[in-house]
Short mmCIF file of C-alpha atoms and ligand atoms in Angstrom, two decimals:
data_model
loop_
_atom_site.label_atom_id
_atom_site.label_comp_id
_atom_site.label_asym_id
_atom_site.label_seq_id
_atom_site.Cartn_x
_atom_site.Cartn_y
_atom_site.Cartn_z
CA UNK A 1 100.13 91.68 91.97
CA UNK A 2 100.71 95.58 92.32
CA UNK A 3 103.50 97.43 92.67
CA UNK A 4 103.20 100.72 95.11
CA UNK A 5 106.38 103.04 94.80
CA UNK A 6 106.97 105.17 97.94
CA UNK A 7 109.26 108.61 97.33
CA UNK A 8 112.96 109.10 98.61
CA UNK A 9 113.20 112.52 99.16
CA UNK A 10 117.13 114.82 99.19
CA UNK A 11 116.85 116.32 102.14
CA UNK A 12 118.66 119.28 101.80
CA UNK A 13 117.60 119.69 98.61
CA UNK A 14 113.86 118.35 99.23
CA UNK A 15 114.11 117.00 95.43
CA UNK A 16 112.49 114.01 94.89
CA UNK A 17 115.46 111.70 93.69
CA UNK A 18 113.61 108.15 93.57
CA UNK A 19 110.67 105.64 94.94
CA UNK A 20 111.12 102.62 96.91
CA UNK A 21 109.08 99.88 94.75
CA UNK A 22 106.89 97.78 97.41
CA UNK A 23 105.29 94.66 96.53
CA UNK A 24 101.40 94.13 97.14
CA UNK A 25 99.69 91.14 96.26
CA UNK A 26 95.48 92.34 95.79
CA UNK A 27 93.83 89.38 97.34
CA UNK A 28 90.60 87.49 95.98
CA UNK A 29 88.29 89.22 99.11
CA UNK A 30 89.76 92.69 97.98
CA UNK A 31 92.30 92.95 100.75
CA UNK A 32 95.75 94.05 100.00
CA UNK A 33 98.96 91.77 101.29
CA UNK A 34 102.20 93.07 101.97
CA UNK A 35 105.25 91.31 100.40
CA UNK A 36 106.33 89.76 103.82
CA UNK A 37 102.54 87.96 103.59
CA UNK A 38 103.28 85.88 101.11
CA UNK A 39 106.45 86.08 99.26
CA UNK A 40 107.44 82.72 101.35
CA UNK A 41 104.68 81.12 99.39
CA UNK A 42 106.31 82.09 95.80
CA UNK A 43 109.46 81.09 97.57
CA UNK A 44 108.18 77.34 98.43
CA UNK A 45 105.86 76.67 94.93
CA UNK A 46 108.65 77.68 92.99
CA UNK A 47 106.91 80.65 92.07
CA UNK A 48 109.85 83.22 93.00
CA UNK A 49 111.31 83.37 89.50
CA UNK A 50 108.60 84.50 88.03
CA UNK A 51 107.83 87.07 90.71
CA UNK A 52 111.39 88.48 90.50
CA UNK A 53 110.70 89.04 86.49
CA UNK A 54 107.54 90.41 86.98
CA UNK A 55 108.88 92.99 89.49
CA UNK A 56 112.02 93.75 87.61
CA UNK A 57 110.21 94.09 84.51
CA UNK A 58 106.95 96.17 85.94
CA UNK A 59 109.31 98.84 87.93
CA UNK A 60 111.65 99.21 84.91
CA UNK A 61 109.05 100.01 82.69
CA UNK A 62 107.36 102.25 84.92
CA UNK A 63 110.41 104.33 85.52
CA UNK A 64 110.99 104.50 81.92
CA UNK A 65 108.02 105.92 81.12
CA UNK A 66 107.96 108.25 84.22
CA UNK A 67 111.11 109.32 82.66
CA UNK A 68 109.47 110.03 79.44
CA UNK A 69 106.63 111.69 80.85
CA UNK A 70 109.36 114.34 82.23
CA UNK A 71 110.60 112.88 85.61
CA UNK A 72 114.11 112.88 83.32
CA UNK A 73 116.27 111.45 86.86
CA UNK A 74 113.89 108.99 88.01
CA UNK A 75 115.50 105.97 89.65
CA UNK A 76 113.75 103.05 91.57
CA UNK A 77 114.85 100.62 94.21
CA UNK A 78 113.45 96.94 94.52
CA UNK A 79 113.43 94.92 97.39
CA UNK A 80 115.12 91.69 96.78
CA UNK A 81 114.60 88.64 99.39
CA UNK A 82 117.72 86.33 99.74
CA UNK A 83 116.00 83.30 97.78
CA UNK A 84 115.16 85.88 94.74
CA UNK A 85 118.98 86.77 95.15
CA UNK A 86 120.33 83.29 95.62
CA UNK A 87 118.53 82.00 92.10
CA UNK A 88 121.52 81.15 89.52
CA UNK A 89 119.85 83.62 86.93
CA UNK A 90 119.36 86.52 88.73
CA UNK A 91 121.77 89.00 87.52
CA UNK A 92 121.21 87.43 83.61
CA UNK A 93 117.32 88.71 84.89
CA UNK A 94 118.42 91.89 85.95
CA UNK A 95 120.85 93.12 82.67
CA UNK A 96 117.65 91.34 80.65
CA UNK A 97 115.04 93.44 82.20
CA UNK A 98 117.72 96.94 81.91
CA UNK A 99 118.18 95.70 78.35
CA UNK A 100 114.31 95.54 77.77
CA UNK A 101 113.79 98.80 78.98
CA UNK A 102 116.74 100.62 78.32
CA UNK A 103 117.00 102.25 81.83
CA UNK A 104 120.29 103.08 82.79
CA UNK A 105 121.84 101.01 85.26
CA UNK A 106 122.22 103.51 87.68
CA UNK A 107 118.46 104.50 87.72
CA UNK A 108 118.46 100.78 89.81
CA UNK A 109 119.05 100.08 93.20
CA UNK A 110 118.64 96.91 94.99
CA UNK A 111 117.52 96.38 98.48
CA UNK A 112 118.87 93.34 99.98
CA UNK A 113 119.28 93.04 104.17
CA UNK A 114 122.40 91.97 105.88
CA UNK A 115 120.60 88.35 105.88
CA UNK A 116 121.45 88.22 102.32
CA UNK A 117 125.32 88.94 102.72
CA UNK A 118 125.84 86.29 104.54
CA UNK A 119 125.32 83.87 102.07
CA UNK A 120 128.51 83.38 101.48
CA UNK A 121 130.97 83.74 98.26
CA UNK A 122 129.04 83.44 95.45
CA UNK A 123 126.75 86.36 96.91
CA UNK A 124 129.63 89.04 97.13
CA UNK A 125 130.65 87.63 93.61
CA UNK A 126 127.02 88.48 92.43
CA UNK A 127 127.03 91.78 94.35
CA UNK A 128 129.85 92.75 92.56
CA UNK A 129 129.20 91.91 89.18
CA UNK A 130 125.37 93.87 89.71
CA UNK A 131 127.92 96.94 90.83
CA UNK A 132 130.61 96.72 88.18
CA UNK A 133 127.10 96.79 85.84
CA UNK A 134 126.06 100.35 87.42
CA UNK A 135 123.77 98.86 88.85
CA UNK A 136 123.26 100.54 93.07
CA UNK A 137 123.13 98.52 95.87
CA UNK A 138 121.41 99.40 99.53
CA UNK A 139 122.13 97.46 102.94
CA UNK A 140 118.22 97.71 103.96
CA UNK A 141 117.04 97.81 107.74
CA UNK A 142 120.81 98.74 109.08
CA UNK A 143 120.34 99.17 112.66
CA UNK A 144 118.13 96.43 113.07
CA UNK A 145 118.80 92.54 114.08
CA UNK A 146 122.13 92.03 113.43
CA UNK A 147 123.42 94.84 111.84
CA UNK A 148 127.15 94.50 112.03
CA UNK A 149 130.22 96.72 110.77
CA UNK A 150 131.49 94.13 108.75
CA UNK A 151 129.06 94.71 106.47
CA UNK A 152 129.78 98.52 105.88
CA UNK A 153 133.31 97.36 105.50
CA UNK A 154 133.20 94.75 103.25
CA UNK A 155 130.40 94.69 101.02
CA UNK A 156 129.94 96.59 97.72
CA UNK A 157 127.07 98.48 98.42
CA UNK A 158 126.94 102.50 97.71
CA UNK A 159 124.25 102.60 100.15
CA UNK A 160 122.73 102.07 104.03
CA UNK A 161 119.19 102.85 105.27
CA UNK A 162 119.08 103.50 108.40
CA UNK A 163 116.01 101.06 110.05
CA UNK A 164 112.32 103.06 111.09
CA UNK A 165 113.12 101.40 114.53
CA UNK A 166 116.28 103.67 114.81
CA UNK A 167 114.61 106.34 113.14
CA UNK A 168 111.24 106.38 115.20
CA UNK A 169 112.79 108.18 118.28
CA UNK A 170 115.22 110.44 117.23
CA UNK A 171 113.30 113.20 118.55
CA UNK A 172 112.81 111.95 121.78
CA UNK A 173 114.97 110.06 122.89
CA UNK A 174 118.63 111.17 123.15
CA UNK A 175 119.89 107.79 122.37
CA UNK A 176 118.49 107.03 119.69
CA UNK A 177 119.83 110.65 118.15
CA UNK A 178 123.18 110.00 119.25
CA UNK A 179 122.92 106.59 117.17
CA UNK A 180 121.47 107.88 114.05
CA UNK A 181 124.66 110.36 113.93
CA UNK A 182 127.29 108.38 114.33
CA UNK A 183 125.88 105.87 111.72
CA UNK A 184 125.36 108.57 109.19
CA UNK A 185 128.34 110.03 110.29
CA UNK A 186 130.66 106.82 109.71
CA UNK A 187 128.80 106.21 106.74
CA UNK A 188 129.69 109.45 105.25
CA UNK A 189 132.94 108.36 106.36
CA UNK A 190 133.19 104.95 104.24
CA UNK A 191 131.42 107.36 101.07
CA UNK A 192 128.01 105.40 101.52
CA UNK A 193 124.79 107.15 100.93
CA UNK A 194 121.89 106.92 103.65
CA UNK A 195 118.42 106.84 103.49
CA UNK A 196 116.36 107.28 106.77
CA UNK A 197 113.18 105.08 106.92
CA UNK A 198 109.62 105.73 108.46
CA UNK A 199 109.96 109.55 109.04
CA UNK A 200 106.65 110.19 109.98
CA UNK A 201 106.91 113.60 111.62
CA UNK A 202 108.47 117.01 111.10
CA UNK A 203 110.50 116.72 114.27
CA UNK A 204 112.27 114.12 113.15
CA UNK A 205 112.73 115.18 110.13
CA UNK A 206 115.14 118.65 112.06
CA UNK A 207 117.00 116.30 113.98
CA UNK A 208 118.06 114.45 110.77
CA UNK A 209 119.37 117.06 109.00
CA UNK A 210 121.06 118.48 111.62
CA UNK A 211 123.34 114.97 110.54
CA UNK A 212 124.47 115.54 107.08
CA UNK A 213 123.24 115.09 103.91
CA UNK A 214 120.78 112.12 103.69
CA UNK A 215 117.73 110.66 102.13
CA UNK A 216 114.45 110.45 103.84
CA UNK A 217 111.64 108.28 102.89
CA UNK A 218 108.18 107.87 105.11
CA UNK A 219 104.88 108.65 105.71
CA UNK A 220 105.59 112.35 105.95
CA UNK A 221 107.53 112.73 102.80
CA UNK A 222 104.52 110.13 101.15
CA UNK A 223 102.74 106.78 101.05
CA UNK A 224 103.28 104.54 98.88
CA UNK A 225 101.32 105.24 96.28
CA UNK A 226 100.13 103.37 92.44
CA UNK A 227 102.50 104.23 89.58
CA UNK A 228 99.57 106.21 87.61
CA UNK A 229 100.04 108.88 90.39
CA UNK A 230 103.70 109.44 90.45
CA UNK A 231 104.43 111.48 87.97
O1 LIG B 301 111.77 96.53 104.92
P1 LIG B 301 111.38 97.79 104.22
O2 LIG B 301 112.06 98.99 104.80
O3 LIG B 301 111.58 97.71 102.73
O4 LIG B 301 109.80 97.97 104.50
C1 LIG B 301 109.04 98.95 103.90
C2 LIG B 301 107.64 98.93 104.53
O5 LIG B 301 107.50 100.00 105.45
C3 LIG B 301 106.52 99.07 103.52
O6 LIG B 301 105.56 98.08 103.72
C4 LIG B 301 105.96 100.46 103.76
O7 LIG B 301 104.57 100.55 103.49
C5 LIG B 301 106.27 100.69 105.23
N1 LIG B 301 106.48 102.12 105.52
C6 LIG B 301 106.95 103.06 104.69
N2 LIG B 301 107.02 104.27 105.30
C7 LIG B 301 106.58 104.09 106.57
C8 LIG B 301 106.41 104.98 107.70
O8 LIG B 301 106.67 106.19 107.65
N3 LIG B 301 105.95 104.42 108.84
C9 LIG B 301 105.62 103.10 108.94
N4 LIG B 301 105.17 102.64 110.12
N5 LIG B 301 105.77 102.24 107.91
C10 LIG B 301 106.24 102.72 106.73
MN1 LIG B 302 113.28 98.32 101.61
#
Protein backbone atom coordinates (compact mmCIF):
# COMPACT_ATOMS: atom_id res chain seq x y z
CA UNK A 1 0.00 0.00 0.00
CA UNK A 2 1.14 3.67 -0.91
CA UNK A 3 -0.12 6.70 -0.12
CA UNK A 4 0.11 9.58 -3.03
CA UNK A 5 -0.82 13.15 -1.61
CA UNK A 6 -2.11 15.53 -4.33
CA UNK A 7 -1.76 19.59 -3.42
CA UNK A 8 -4.79 21.96 -2.56
CA UNK A 9 -3.75 25.08 -3.69
CA UNK A 10 -5.39 29.03 -2.13
CA UNK A 11 -6.27 30.42 -5.01
CA UNK A 12 -5.96 33.86 -4.46
CA UNK A 13 -3.19 33.42 -2.58
CA UNK A 14 -1.63 30.44 -4.79
CA UNK A 15 -0.16 29.10 -1.28
CA UNK A 16 -0.08 25.66 -1.01
CA UNK A 17 -2.41 25.06 2.13
CA UNK A 18 -2.67 21.06 2.08
CA UNK A 19 -2.62 17.55 -0.01
CA UNK A 20 -5.43 15.32 -0.62
CA UNK A 21 -4.01 11.77 0.66
CA UNK A 22 -5.04 9.08 -2.16
CA UNK A 23 -4.83 5.52 -1.57
CA UNK A 24 -2.81 3.16 -4.05
CA UNK A 25 -2.48 -0.35 -3.55
CA UNK A 26 1.17 -1.45 -5.76
CA UNK A 27 0.04 -4.71 -7.19
CA UNK A 28 2.17 -8.06 -7.40
CA UNK A 29 2.65 -7.48 -11.59
CA UNK A 30 3.88 -3.85 -10.72
CA UNK A 31 0.65 -2.12 -11.62
CA UNK A 32 -0.73 0.49 -9.41
CA UNK A 33 -4.68 0.24 -8.14
CA UNK A 34 -6.68 3.04 -7.24
CA UNK A 35 -8.59 2.92 -3.89
CA UNK A 36 -12.02 2.40 -5.67
CA UNK A 37 -10.14 -1.08 -7.12
CA UNK A 38 -10.10 -2.69 -4.22
CA UNK A 39 -11.06 -1.07 -1.06
CA UNK A 40 -14.45 -3.31 -1.38
CA UNK A 41 -12.15 -6.23 -0.93
CA UNK A 42 -10.70 -4.87 2.60
CA UNK A 43 -14.30 -4.01 3.14
CA UNK A 44 -15.62 -7.81 2.66
CA UNK A 45 -12.30 -9.84 4.37
CA UNK A 46 -12.58 -7.72 7.20
CA UNK A 47 -9.54 -6.11 6.28
CA UNK A 48 -10.92 -2.35 6.52
CA UNK A 49 -9.77 -1.77 10.08
CA UNK A 50 -6.57 -2.27 9.51
CA UNK A 51 -6.49 -0.22 6.32
CA UNK A 52 -8.13 2.76 8.08
CA UNK A 53 -5.05 2.57 10.80
CA UNK A 54 -2.60 2.21 8.35
CA UNK A 55 -3.84 5.30 6.44
CA UNK A 56 -4.50 7.38 9.48
CA UNK A 57 -1.30 6.52 10.89
CA UNK A 58 0.97 6.79 7.47
CA UNK A 59 -0.60 10.44 6.51
CA UNK A 60 -0.22 11.69 10.12
CA UNK A 61 3.20 10.89 10.30
CA UNK A 62 4.02 12.16 7.04
CA UNK A 63 2.54 15.53 7.72
CA UNK A 64 4.35 15.68 10.89
CA UNK A 65 7.45 15.35 9.57
CA UNK A 66 6.70 17.58 6.48
CA UNK A 67 5.97 19.94 9.19
CA UNK A 68 9.30 19.48 10.71
CA UNK A 69 11.12 19.60 7.63
CA UNK A 70 9.65 23.36 7.37
CA UNK A 71 6.16 23.00 5.68
CA UNK A 72 5.16 24.57 9.43
CA UNK A 73 0.97 24.71 8.12
CA UNK A 74 0.80 21.48 6.49
CA UNK A 75 -2.59 19.82 6.78
CA UNK A 76 -3.85 16.58 5.00
CA UNK A 77 -7.23 15.25 4.06
CA UNK A 78 -8.12 11.41 3.94
CA UNK A 79 -10.71 9.88 2.11
CA UNK A 80 -12.92 7.90 4.30
CA UNK A 81 -15.47 5.22 2.66
CA UNK A 82 -18.81 4.82 4.64
CA UNK A 83 -17.85 1.19 6.00
CA UNK A 84 -14.33 2.75 7.36
CA UNK A 85 -16.75 5.46 8.90
CA UNK A 86 -19.48 3.17 10.10
CA UNK A 87 -16.77 0.87 12.26
CA UNK A 88 -17.63 1.43 16.16
CA UNK A 89 -13.88 2.52 16.74
CA UNK A 90 -13.32 4.92 14.32
CA UNK A 91 -13.12 8.16 16.01
CA UNK A 92 -11.13 6.22 19.22
CA UNK A 93 -8.71 5.47 15.77
CA UNK A 94 -8.66 8.85 14.75
CA UNK A 95 -7.80 10.86 18.40
CA UNK A 96 -5.26 7.56 18.71
CA UNK A 97 -3.47 8.19 15.54
CA UNK A 98 -3.55 12.52 16.39
CA UNK A 99 -2.30 11.41 19.80
CA UNK A 100 0.57 9.28 18.19
CA UNK A 101 1.66 11.93 16.15
CA UNK A 102 0.88 14.92 17.85
CA UNK A 103 -0.64 16.74 14.78
CA UNK A 104 -3.05 19.18 15.60
CA UNK A 105 -6.48 18.37 14.96
CA UNK A 106 -7.05 20.91 12.62
CA UNK A 107 -4.10 19.88 10.30
CA UNK A 108 -7.00 16.84 9.52
CA UNK A 109 -9.70 16.81 7.29
CA UNK A 110 -11.90 14.01 6.40
CA UNK A 111 -13.45 13.27 3.12
CA UNK A 112 -16.60 11.46 3.38
CA UNK A 113 -19.48 11.74 0.31
CA UNK A 114 -23.07 12.51 0.89
CA UNK A 115 -23.47 8.49 0.79
CA UNK A 116 -22.00 8.52 4.14
CA UNK A 117 -24.51 11.11 5.75
CA UNK A 118 -27.12 9.24 5.21
CA UNK A 119 -26.39 6.69 7.50
CA UNK A 120 -28.40 7.82 9.83
CA UNK A 121 -28.00 9.10 13.67
CA UNK A 122 -25.17 7.65 14.95
CA UNK A 123 -23.19 9.14 11.82
CA UNK A 124 -24.07 12.91 12.56
CA UNK A 125 -23.30 11.92 16.29
CA UNK A 126 -19.78 10.73 15.06
CA UNK A 127 -19.45 13.74 12.72
CA UNK A 128 -19.86 15.85 15.46
CA UNK A 129 -17.80 14.53 18.03
CA UNK A 130 -14.67 14.34 15.04
CA UNK A 131 -15.67 18.35 14.78
CA UNK A 132 -16.02 19.30 18.43
CA UNK A 133 -12.24 17.41 18.39
CA UNK A 134 -10.89 20.09 15.68
CA UNK A 135 -10.86 17.77 13.65
CA UNK A 136 -12.26 19.30 9.58
CA UNK A 137 -14.72 17.72 7.74
CA UNK A 138 -15.34 17.91 3.66
CA UNK A 139 -18.70 16.87 1.78
CA UNK A 140 -16.56 15.21 -1.23
CA UNK A 141 -17.96 15.02 -4.93
CA UNK A 142 -20.87 17.81 -4.18
CA UNK A 143 -22.47 18.24 -7.41
CA UNK A 144 -22.45 14.80 -8.29
CA UNK A 145 -25.23 11.86 -7.79
CA UNK A 146 -27.31 13.03 -5.33
CA UNK A 147 -25.99 15.98 -4.03
CA UNK A 148 -28.76 17.57 -2.07
CA UNK A 149 -29.10 20.92 0.08
CA UNK A 150 -29.91 19.16 3.03
CA UNK A 151 -26.67 18.26 3.38
CA UNK A 152 -25.11 21.85 3.33
CA UNK A 153 -27.77 22.60 5.84
CA UNK A 154 -27.54 20.11 8.22
CA UNK A 155 -24.37 18.47 8.50
CA UNK A 156 -21.25 19.62 10.44
CA UNK A 157 -18.90 19.87 7.85
CA UNK A 158 -16.60 23.20 7.39
CA UNK A 159 -16.18 22.15 3.93
CA UNK A 160 -17.69 21.24 0.12
CA UNK A 161 -15.70 20.23 -3.00
CA UNK A 162 -17.18 21.00 -5.73
CA UNK A 163 -17.17 17.49 -8.13
CA UNK A 164 -14.42 17.45 -11.46
CA UNK A 165 -17.73 16.69 -13.39
CA UNK A 166 -19.00 20.26 -12.44
CA UNK A 167 -15.71 21.59 -12.65
CA UNK A 168 -14.64 20.10 -16.15
CA UNK A 169 -16.70 22.67 -18.22
CA UNK A 170 -16.70 25.76 -16.59
CA UNK A 171 -14.97 27.27 -19.37
CA UNK A 172 -17.10 26.21 -21.93
CA UNK A 173 -20.05 25.76 -21.18
CA UNK A 174 -22.17 28.56 -19.67
CA UNK A 175 -24.06 26.21 -17.54
CA UNK A 176 -21.88 24.65 -15.97
CA UNK A 177 -20.25 28.31 -14.87
CA UNK A 178 -23.45 29.52 -13.77
CA UNK A 179 -23.56 26.29 -11.43
CA UNK A 180 -20.17 26.42 -10.01
CA UNK A 181 -21.14 30.14 -8.78
CA UNK A 182 -24.03 29.79 -7.19
CA UNK A 183 -22.66 26.71 -5.26
CA UNK A 184 -19.61 28.57 -4.16
CA UNK A 185 -21.61 31.41 -3.77
CA UNK A 186 -24.26 29.76 -1.27
CA UNK A 187 -21.53 28.06 0.25
CA UNK A 188 -19.81 31.18 1.14
CA UNK A 189 -23.13 31.96 2.29
CA UNK A 190 -23.57 28.97 4.95
CA UNK A 191 -19.43 29.91 5.95
CA UNK A 192 -18.27 26.55 4.21
CA UNK A 193 -14.98 26.39 2.51
CA UNK A 194 -14.74 24.96 -1.21
CA UNK A 195 -12.35 23.15 -2.95
CA UNK A 196 -12.70 22.76 -6.81
CA UNK A 197 -11.64 19.28 -8.13
CA UNK A 198 -9.86 18.18 -11.46
CA UNK A 199 -8.72 21.70 -12.67
CA UNK A 200 -6.78 20.66 -15.38
CA UNK A 201 -6.39 23.86 -17.39
CA UNK A 202 -5.62 27.54 -16.94
CA UNK A 203 -8.98 28.56 -18.31
CA UNK A 204 -10.67 27.11 -15.82
CA UNK A 205 -8.73 28.02 -13.40
CA UNK A 206 -9.94 32.37 -14.47
CA UNK A 207 -13.37 31.43 -14.43
CA UNK A 208 -13.01 30.11 -10.83
CA UNK A 209 -11.69 32.87 -9.33
CA UNK A 210 -13.74 35.16 -10.85
CA UNK A 211 -16.19 33.18 -7.89
CA UNK A 212 -14.65 33.96 -4.63
CA UNK A 213 -12.16 32.70 -2.65
CA UNK A 214 -11.70 28.89 -3.10
CA UNK A 215 -9.37 25.99 -3.15
CA UNK A 216 -8.28 24.30 -6.27
CA UNK A 217 -6.80 20.94 -6.51
CA UNK A 218 -5.96 19.04 -10.08
CA UNK A 219 -3.75 18.11 -12.55
CA UNK A 220 -2.72 21.67 -13.25
CA UNK A 221 -1.99 22.71 -9.76
CA UNK A 222 -0.15 18.84 -9.44
CA UNK A 223 -0.39 15.05 -9.51
CA UNK A 224 -0.46 13.21 -6.94
CA UNK A 225 2.70 12.63 -6.09
CA UNK A 226 4.94 10.11 -3.21
CA UNK A 227 5.41 11.81 0.17
CA UNK A 228 9.43 11.89 -0.32
CA UNK A 229 8.66 14.65 -2.94
CA UNK A 230 6.42 16.97 -1.13
CA UNK A 231 8.30 18.89 0.77
O1 LIG B 1 -13.31 11.04 -5.23
P1 LIG B 1 -12.08 11.88 -5.18
O2 LIG B 1 -12.34 13.30 -5.57
O3 LIG B 1 -11.36 11.79 -3.86
O4 LIG B 1 -11.10 11.27 -6.31
C1 LIG B 1 -9.80 11.68 -6.48
C2 LIG B 1 -9.24 11.01 -7.74
O5 LIG B 1 -9.21 11.94 -8.82
C3 LIG B 1 -7.83 10.50 -7.58
O6 LIG B 1 -7.74 9.17 -8.02
C4 LIG B 1 -6.97 11.43 -8.41
O7 LIG B 1 -5.84 10.79 -8.97
C5 LIG B 1 -7.94 11.91 -9.48
N1 LIG B 1 -7.62 13.26 -9.95
C6 LIG B 1 -7.03 14.24 -9.25
N2 LIG B 1 -6.90 15.37 -9.99
C7 LIG B 1 -7.43 15.10 -11.21
C8 LIG B 1 -7.58 15.87 -12.42
O8 LIG B 1 -7.19 17.04 -12.53
N3 LIG B 1 -8.20 15.24 -13.46
C9 LIG B 1 -8.63 13.95 -13.39
N4 LIG B 1 -9.22 13.43 -14.48
N5 LIG B 1 -8.50 13.20 -12.28
C10 LIG B 1 -7.91 13.76 -11.19
MN1 LIG C 1 -11.57 13.08 -2.18
Amino acid sequence: LLLMYQPQVALHTLETIGVEALLRWKKPDGRIATATEFIHIAEKTGLIHELTEWVLRTATEDVVRWREQGWHHACVAINVSPMQFMESAFVEQVTQALAATGLPPAALELELTETVFQTGAPTIEALRRLRSLGIAIALDDFGSGYSSLTSLEQLPITRVKLDRSVVESVDSNPRSAAISRSIITLCHGLGLQVMAEGVERTEQLAVLAQFGPIGVQGYLLGHPARAESVV
